[in-house]
Amino acid sequence: MSQEYTAKKIQVLKGLEAVRRRPAMYIGSTDIHGLHHLVYEVVDNSVDEALAGYCTEIEVLIHKNGVVSVTDNGRGIPVDMHPTQHRPAVEVVMTTLHAGGKFDDKTYKVSGGLHGVGVSVVNGLSEFLEVEISRNGVRYFQRYERGKPAGDLEERDASEAAGTKVTFLPDDEIFGEIKYSFETLAQRLRELAFLNKGLQITLVDQMAGREKKHVFKYSGGIVEFVKYLDENRRLIIEEPIYVHSEKDGVDVEVALQYSDSFTENVFAFANNINTIEGGTHLSGFKSALTRSINNYATAENVFKKEKVTLTGDDVREGLTAVISVKLKEPQFEGQTKTKLGNSEVKGIVEAVVGDGFREFFEENPAVTKQLIEKCLAAFRARQAARKARDLARRKSALESSSLPGKLADCSNTDPDVSELYLVEGDSAGGSAKQARDREFQAILPLRGKILNVEKARLDKILSNEEIKTIITAVGTGVRDEFDIAKIRYKKIVIMTDADVDGAHIRTLLLTLFYRYMVDLVKAGFVYIAQPPLYRVKKGKKEAYAFNEAERERVVNDWGGGDGIYIQRYKGLGEMNPEQLWETTMDPASRTVLQVHIEDAIEADRMFNILMGDQVEPRRQFIQENALNVKNLDI
């Protein structure tokens, strides 16, 4: 008999109970990402004060006990009585979802906070939250515990300053471990400082053993942002092109420059939010850029008798650009709500950028000609790459199978359950072929190191046999022909030796995926195998250790001393098929790391530092990080 379903069964959660009951609905997760999201929500309120023209300084302080304070010199949250709630306005803001000053265009002309969940959610997910407000010559204070006021709003003392300080401790009942990453916070705060010209954001970490302080302030705004992104590249345009104008209530800022690299790095923001899925502002920028360059080249007869129409891919090769729009009512779409959907913005950005480029091209003909020569070289390389692809297709059509001969495929054809192991070396490849489950695991042995795609154009990349083999096996194609629907395996596992060469091969493969098949990474289809470093044996007992700490723990558990044999694996080929299956390939016992793009901006910089042409940034990176290296084989 089914349970009675009546009005009594309908629960109404009061205040912030819903937030505490289902925190992931409001902040995405309760792991380290959700923990950092709390800080961003509070900071966003302060940045909105800066956007409104009232705040010039923000400080984020991580205290020794895991408490975080965010202080700004804005107007201060209102403290007068709310006309309908009959409570101080600050208490309404702190305890009520969807309460704030951002739902009209009077208090805040533009706001990034519209995209967020509000400081009330931070309050609801904190063990305690305290707010200090300096306003009207008085300093006010109120404390909340797990979202509820612990007392009334107090008038503390006189204050000539203005601003708000929010101090909170995330609730360990919800988050478990309270541990912030200084680098993760610094990346976001640096980004906000770039996007808000002249705003000073200070990050201070007082945690024992890791005391640090960074001050971010950029008077050049996104022009300095582009320089930061390109600091490790050889530039074609020394000073970024900058366009800034307001049209129909939309503020449009664009900064860009070209380097001799073969990749494009375009980052688009709407009201300080990184719109990683793009949107109408990005579409408008791309259209204006392609049209402007083609129009200028045609008018100046740069192409001469050559029949050329540059595509978007041609004009964006080697481009680094930041597009930032600020508007009253942004409409966000997409799976992660990071795609700008306002249809009117496309035309506005096109018009602003088109006018700005036309002016720049007319005033800088020598630089413009150099830029167009770069685009022409990309055009010719694309033509060569297309011919190479067409030739490969004709060749494969004559063969009995278009799959690489050295690929040991699996019998299952369902991508959802199929796995592709990219294995370093023929020896390890042979062991992996014997170890695998032929039903769902395919093996592709790789001979040596593949081409570094960071330093090569697409035509050269497509002529590299090892890369062609990987592309064919994966099935999606690359760049403009990439189609994720054609994927043959939804788990692509990079399996290399635990030494310097293995790490290099792994990095080369990750560079290929990030630069030419990035949607595989975004979809979570790329993994890194974690083979053990040690085999520990004593009599009939045997155990595997993935690091020194595990090895020491096993040795201590077994009493240490004589009779313990420790084998350090230098390569996958040292394992027999049974050991390889048990430690690295058996889904029931293996450990694999899923590759994520935590921050596309920092990912781009890191690939450029590690894999680009410039030696000095790489040397500097090694010097700065040498003491952090573990398990270095020489």
XYZ file of N, CA, C and O in Angstrom, residues 536 538 541 543 545 548-561 564 566:
84
model
N 56.694 -3.975 -2.870
C 57.294 -4.384 -1.592
C 56.926 -5.834 -1.339
O 55.745 -6.204 -1.410
N 57.698 -9.441 1.124
C 58.286 -10.098 2.302
C 57.664 -11.482 2.404
O 56.469 -11.608 2.702
N 54.034 -12.293 1.225
C 53.259 -11.042 1.202
C 53.810 -10.100 0.131
O 55.030 -10.017 -0.061
N 52.934 -6.093 -1.759
C 52.113 -4.879 -1.799
C 52.754 -3.887 -2.756
O 53.956 -3.940 -3.032
N 53.241 0.276 -3.755
C 53.229 1.623 -3.178
C 53.344 2.641 -4.308
O 54.166 2.482 -5.210
N 56.620 7.420 -1.806
C 57.516 7.063 -0.709
C 56.770 6.855 0.602
O 57.093 5.962 1.385
N 55.763 7.687 0.844
C 55.019 7.591 2.102
C 54.335 6.229 2.224
O 54.355 5.606 3.294
N 53.728 5.783 1.126
C 53.069 4.468 1.145
C 54.090 3.351 1.344
O 53.836 2.379 2.064
N 55.243 3.493 0.676
C 56.284 2.466 0.839
C 56.722 2.369 2.290
O 56.832 1.279 2.859
N 56.965 3.545 2.934
C 57.391 3.555 4.330
C 56.318 2.958 5.232
O 56.630 2.229 6.190
N 55.053 3.267 4.926
C 53.959 2.742 5.751
C 53.911 1.219 5.676
O 53.762 0.528 6.697
N 54.060 0.670 4.457
C 54.040 -0.790 4.287
C 55.207 -1.428 5.036
O 55.040 -2.428 5.760
N 56.391 -0.832 4.860
C 57.589 -1.384 5.526
C 57.404 -1.374 7.041
O 57.707 -2.366 7.733
N 56.880 -0.285 7.578
C 56.669 -0.194 9.029
C 55.609 -1.173 9.507
O 55.752 -1.796 10.564
N 54.527 -1.330 8.711
C 53.466 -2.268 9.078
C 53.970 -3.708 9.110
O 53.459 -4.533 9.877
N 54.955 -3.974 8.264
C 55.497 -5.335 8.195
C 56.688 -5.547 9.144
O 57.376 -6.544 9.087
N 56.909 -4.553 9.986
C 57.949 -4.724 11.000
C 59.328 -4.274 10.571
O 60.272 -4.322 11.367
N 59.486 -3.854 9.321
C 60.777 -3.361 8.837
C 61.840 -4.437 8.891
O 61.548 -5.646 8.924
N 63.093 -3.991 8.890
C 64.198 -4.933 9.067
C 64.458 -5.834 7.876
O 64.142 -5.526 6.731
N 62.717 -7.904 3.778
C 61.837 -7.087 2.938
C 62.579 -6.716 1.654
O 63.681 -6.167 1.695
N 62.402 -4.521 -1.813
C 61.724 -3.375 -2.425
C 62.211 -3.200 -3.859
O 63.422 -3.059 -4.100
